[in-house]
CSV table of C-alpha atoms in Angstrom, one decimal:
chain,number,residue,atom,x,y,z
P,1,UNK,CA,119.2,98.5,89.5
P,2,UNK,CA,118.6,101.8,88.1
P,3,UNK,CA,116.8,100.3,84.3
P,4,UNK,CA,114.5,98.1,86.9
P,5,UNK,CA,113.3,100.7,89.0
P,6,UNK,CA,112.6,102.8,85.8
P,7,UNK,CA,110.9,100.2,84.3
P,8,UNK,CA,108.8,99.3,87.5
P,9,UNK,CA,107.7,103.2,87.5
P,10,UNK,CA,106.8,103.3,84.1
P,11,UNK,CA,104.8,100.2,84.6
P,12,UNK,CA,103.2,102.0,87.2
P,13,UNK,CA,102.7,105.1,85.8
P,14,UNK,CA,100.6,103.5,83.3
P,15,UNK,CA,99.0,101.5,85.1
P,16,UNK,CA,97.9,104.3,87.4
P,17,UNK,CA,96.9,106.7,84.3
P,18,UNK,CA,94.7,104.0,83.1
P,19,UNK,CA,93.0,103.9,85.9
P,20,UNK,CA,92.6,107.7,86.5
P,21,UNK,CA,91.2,108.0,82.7
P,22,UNK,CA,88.8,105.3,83.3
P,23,UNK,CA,87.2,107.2,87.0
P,24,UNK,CA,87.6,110.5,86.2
P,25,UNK,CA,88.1,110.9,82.1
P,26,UNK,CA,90.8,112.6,79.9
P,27,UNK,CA,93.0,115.1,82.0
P,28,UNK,CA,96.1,117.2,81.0
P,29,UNK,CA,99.3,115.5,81.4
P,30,UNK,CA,100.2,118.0,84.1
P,31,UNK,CA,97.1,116.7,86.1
P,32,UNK,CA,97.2,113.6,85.5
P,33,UNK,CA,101.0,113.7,86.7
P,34,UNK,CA,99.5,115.1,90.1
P,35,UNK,CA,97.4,112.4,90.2
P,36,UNK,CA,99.7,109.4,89.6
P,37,UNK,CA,101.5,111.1,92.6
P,38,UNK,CA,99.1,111.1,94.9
P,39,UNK,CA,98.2,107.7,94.1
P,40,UNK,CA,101.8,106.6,94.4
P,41,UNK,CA,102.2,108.5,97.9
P,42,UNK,CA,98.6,108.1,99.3
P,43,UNK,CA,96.8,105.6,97.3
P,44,UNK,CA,93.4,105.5,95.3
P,45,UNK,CA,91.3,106.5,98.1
P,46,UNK,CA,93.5,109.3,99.1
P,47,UNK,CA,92.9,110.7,95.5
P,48,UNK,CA,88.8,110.2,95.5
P,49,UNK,CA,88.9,112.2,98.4
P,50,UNK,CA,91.3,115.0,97.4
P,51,UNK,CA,89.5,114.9,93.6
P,52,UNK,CA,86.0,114.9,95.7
P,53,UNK,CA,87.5,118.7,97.0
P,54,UNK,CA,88.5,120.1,93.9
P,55,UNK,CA,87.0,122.4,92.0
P,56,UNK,CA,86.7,120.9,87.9
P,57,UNK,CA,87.8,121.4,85.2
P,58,UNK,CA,90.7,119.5,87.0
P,59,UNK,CA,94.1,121.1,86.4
P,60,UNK,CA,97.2,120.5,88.8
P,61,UNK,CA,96.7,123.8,90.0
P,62,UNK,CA,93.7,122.9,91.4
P,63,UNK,CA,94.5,119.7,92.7
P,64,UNK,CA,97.5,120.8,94.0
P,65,UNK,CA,95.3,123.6,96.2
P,66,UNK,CA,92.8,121.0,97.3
P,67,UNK,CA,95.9,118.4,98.3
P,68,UNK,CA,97.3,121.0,100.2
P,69,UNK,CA,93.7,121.2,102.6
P,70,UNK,CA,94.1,117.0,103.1
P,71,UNK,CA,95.1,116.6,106.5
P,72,UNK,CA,96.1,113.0,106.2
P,73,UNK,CA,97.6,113.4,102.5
P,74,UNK,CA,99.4,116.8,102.6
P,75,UNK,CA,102.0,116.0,104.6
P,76,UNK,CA,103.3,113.4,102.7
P,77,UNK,CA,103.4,114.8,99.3
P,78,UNK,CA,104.2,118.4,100.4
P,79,UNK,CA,106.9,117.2,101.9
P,80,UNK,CA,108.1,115.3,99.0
P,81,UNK,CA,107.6,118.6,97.0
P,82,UNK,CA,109.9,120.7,98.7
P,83,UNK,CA,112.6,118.1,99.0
């Protein structure tokens, strides 16, 4: 049950952070959280284009602003955010 599902996402999570450090480079652990989310509720595409918006140095401030201009993302997460 619960031990699974938290071992799936923690799989995940570092699977995904991986693969965010190895496109983009090293990010704060608060971006890099909001990118792991958008990967998880969008997928990698829907974070090249929301990454392709923002301004750099990339902080989850500013990722968060540019998610929040994606038409076909910001719905989803949010949505999710405010839950």
């Amino acid at each position: 049950g619960i031990k699974c599902q938290d071992a799936l996402m923690e799989t995940q999570i570092k699977t995904y952070a991986a693969s965010i450090e190895k496109k983009y480079g090293s990010l704060s652990d608060d971006a890099m959280m909001e990118c792991i989310n958008i990967i998880h509720q969008g997928g990698s595409g829907a974070l090249t284009r929301i990454l392709a918006k923002t301004q750099k140095p990339y902080t989850a401030k500013t990722i968060y602003a540019a998610l929040c201009t994606d038409r076909r993302t910001s719905p989803i997460i949010t949505r999710s955010a405010t839950t």
